CSV table of C-alpha atoms in Angstrom, one decimal:
chain,number,residue,atom,x,y,z
A,249,MET,CA,0.0,0.0,0.0
A,250,GLU,CA,2.9,2.4,0.7
A,251,ALA,CA,4.2,1.8,-2.9
A,252,PHE,CA,0.8,2.9,-4.1
A,253,PHE,CA,0.8,6.3,-2.2
A,254,THR,CA,4.4,6.7,-3.4
A,255,PHE,CA,3.4,6.2,-7.0
A,256,LEU,CA,0.5,8.7,-6.6
A,257,ALA,CA,2.8,11.3,-5.1
A,258,ASN,CA,5.5,10.9,-7.8
A,259,ASN,CA,2.9,11.0,-10.6
A,260,ALA,CA,0.6,13.9,-9.4
A,261,VAL,CA,-0.4,15.0,-13.1
A,262,LEU,CA,-1.3,11.4,-14.0
A,263,THR,CA,-3.3,11.0,-10.7
A,264,GLY,CA,-5.1,14.3,-11.4
A,265,VAL,CA,-6.0,13.2,-14.9
A,266,TRP,CA,-7.4,9.8,-13.7
A,267,LEU,CA,-9.4,11.6,-10.9
A,268,VAL,CA,-10.9,14.1,-13.5
A,269,LEU,CA,-11.8,11.2,-15.9
A,270,PHE,CA,-13.4,9.2,-13.1
A,271,GLY,CA,-15.5,12.3,-12.0
A,272,LEU,CA,-16.5,12.9,-15.7
A,273,ILE,CA,-17.6,9.3,-16.1
A,274,ILE,CA,-19.8,9.4,-12.9
A,275,PHE,CA,-21.2,12.8,-13.8
A,276,THR,CA,-22.2,11.6,-17.4
A,277,SER,CA,-23.7,8.5,-16.0
A,278,ILE,CA,-25.8,10.3,-13.5
A,279,LYS,CA,-26.9,12.8,-16.1
A,280,ILE,CA,-28.1,10.1,-18.4
A,281,LYS,CA,-30.0,8.2,-15.7
A,282,LEU,CA,-31.8,11.5,-14.5
A,283,SER,CA,-32.5,12.8,-18.0
A,284,PRO,CA,-36.2,12.7,-19.1
A,285,ILE,CA,-34.9,11.7,-22.6
A,286,LYS,CA,-34.1,8.0,-22.6
A,287,GLN,CA,-31.9,6.2,-25.0
A,288,LEU,CA,-33.7,3.2,-26.5
A,289,SER,CA,-32.2,0.1,-28.0
A,290,THR,CA,-33.4,-1.2,-31.4
A,291,GLN,CA,-35.6,-3.7,-29.7
A,292,GLU,CA,-37.2,-1.1,-27.3
A,293,LEU,CA,-37.8,1.2,-30.4
A,294,THR,CA,-39.6,-1.7,-32.1
A,295,PHE,CA,-41.7,-2.4,-29.0
A,296,SER,CA,-42.5,1.3,-28.6
A,297,VAL,CA,-43.7,1.6,-32.2
A,298,ASN,CA,-45.7,-1.6,-32.2
A,299,LYS,CA,-47.3,-1.2,-28.7
A,300,GLU,CA,-47.3,2.4,-27.9
A,301,ASN,CA,-47.8,3.9,-31.4
A,302,ALA,CA,-44.6,5.8,-31.2
A,303,VAL,CA,-43.4,8.0,-34.1
A,304,VAL,CA,-39.9,7.7,-35.5
A,305,VAL,CA,-38.3,11.1,-36.5
A,306,ASP,CA,-35.2,10.8,-38.6
A,307,ILE,CA,-33.1,14.0,-38.3
A,308,ARG,CA,-30.6,13.2,-41.1
A,309,SER,CA,-30.5,15.1,-44.4
A,310,GLU,CA,-33.3,14.4,-46.9
A,311,ASN,CA,-30.7,12.8,-49.2
A,312,ASP,CA,-29.6,10.3,-46.5
A,313,PHE,CA,-33.2,9.7,-45.6
A,314,ARG,CA,-34.1,8.9,-49.2
A,315,LYS,CA,-31.2,6.3,-49.3
A,316,GLN,CA,-32.3,4.4,-46.3
A,317,HIS,CA,-34.6,4.9,-43.4
A,318,ILE,CA,-36.7,3.0,-40.8
A,319,ILE,CA,-40.1,2.0,-42.1
A,320,ASP,CA,-42.9,4.7,-41.5
A,321,SER,CA,-40.3,7.2,-40.1
A,322,LEU,CA,-40.8,10.8,-40.7
A,323,ASN,CA,-37.9,13.1,-41.9
A,324,CYS,CA,-37.5,16.4,-40.0
A,325,THR,CA,-33.9,17.5,-40.3
A,326,SER,CA,-32.0,18.8,-37.3
A,327,GLU,CA,-31.8,22.3,-38.9
A,328,LYS,CA,-35.6,22.5,-39.0
A,329,ILE,CA,-35.9,21.4,-35.4
A,330,ASN,CA,-33.3,24.0,-34.3
A,331,LYS,CA,-35.2,26.7,-36.2
A,332,GLY,CA,-38.5,25.6,-34.5
A,333,GLU,CA,-40.1,24.4,-37.7
A,334,LEU,CA,-42.2,21.8,-36.1
A,335,ALA,CA,-45.5,22.0,-38.0
A,336,SER,CA,-45.1,18.6,-39.5
A,337,LEU,CA,-44.7,17.0,-36.1
A,338,GLU,CA,-47.4,19.0,-34.1
A,339,LYS,CA,-50.1,16.4,-34.4
A,340,TYR,CA,-47.7,13.8,-32.7
A,341,LYS,CA,-47.1,16.0,-29.6
A,342,ASP,CA,-48.8,13.5,-27.2
A,343,ARG,CA,-47.4,10.4,-28.7
A,344,PRO,CA,-44.0,8.9,-27.9
A,345,ILE,CA,-41.3,10.4,-30.3
A,346,ILE,CA,-38.1,8.5,-31.0
A,347,VAL,CA,-35.3,10.7,-32.6
A,348,VAL,CA,-32.9,8.9,-35.0
A,349,CYS,CA,-29.7,10.2,-36.4
A,350,ALA,CA,-26.8,8.6,-38.2
A,351,GLN,CA,-24.7,7.3,-35.2
A,352,GLY,CA,-26.8,8.4,-32.1
A,353,ILE,CA,-24.7,11.4,-31.3
A,354,SER,CA,-26.6,14.4,-32.8
A,355,ALA,CA,-30.0,13.1,-31.8
A,356,SER,CA,-29.7,14.3,-28.2
A,357,LYS,CA,-29.7,17.9,-29.1
A,358,ALA,CA,-32.8,17.5,-31.4
A,359,ALA,CA,-34.5,15.5,-28.7
A,360,ASN,CA,-33.9,18.3,-26.2
A,361,GLN,CA,-35.3,20.8,-28.5
A,362,LEU,CA,-38.4,18.7,-29.1
A,363,ALA,CA,-38.9,18.4,-25.3
A,364,LYS,CA,-38.6,22.1,-24.8
A,365,ALA,CA,-41.1,22.6,-27.6
A,366,GLY,CA,-43.7,20.7,-25.5
A,367,PHE,CA,-43.5,17.1,-26.9
A,368,SER,CA,-44.3,15.0,-23.9
A,369,GLN,CA,-42.5,11.7,-24.5
A,370,VAL,CA,-39.1,12.1,-26.4
A,371,ASN,CA,-36.6,9.4,-26.6
A,372,LEU,CA,-33.6,8.7,-29.0
A,373,LEU,CA,-32.2,5.5,-30.6
A,374,LYS,CA,-29.0,4.5,-29.1
A,375,GLY,CA,-26.5,4.1,-31.9
A,376,GLY,CA,-28.7,5.7,-34.5
A,377,MET,CA,-29.2,4.2,-38.0
A,378,ASN,CA,-25.9,2.4,-37.7
A,379,ALA,CA,-27.3,0.4,-34.9
A,380,TRP,CA,-30.5,-0.3,-36.8
A,381,VAL,CA,-28.7,-1.4,-39.9
A,382,SER,CA,-26.2,-3.4,-38.0
A,383,ALA,CA,-29.0,-5.3,-36.1
A,384,GLY,CA,-30.3,-6.4,-39.6
A,385,LEU,CA,-33.7,-4.6,-39.1
A,386,PRO,CA,-35.7,-3.6,-42.1
A,387,THR,CA,-35.3,-0.3,-43.9
A,388,VAL,CA,-36.8,1.3,-47.0
A,389,LYS,CA,-35.5,3.6,-49.8
A,390,LYS,CA,-37.5,6.5,-51.0
């Protein structure tokens, strides 16, 4: 145990970096757990669409959407959501909304915008379209 403390004392910068990383991991984990916006797996998305009549909103570009998208999903680009152009989604305000992007990274910002706009049940697909395609789930081209 004495060697451990000696190592920490001799490597203060490394120790500090590890403590900061550990703190960030804990902070991020707590933030995700307490967030009203949940990350759904591909199975949970399928269940939500089939049982809860959820609406899938694809925020990728129109070109990417035309190439491949989840069956019955709506295309509302992240630019439109950021500008507040939500007329096409207003009728789905009280239904579960699942936001999908390419990799599951940019969907959180759009999901937060939708929640602020008054959509009651906003979620996002963990891993985005990449996770959906990797799972071998059906897509359509338009």
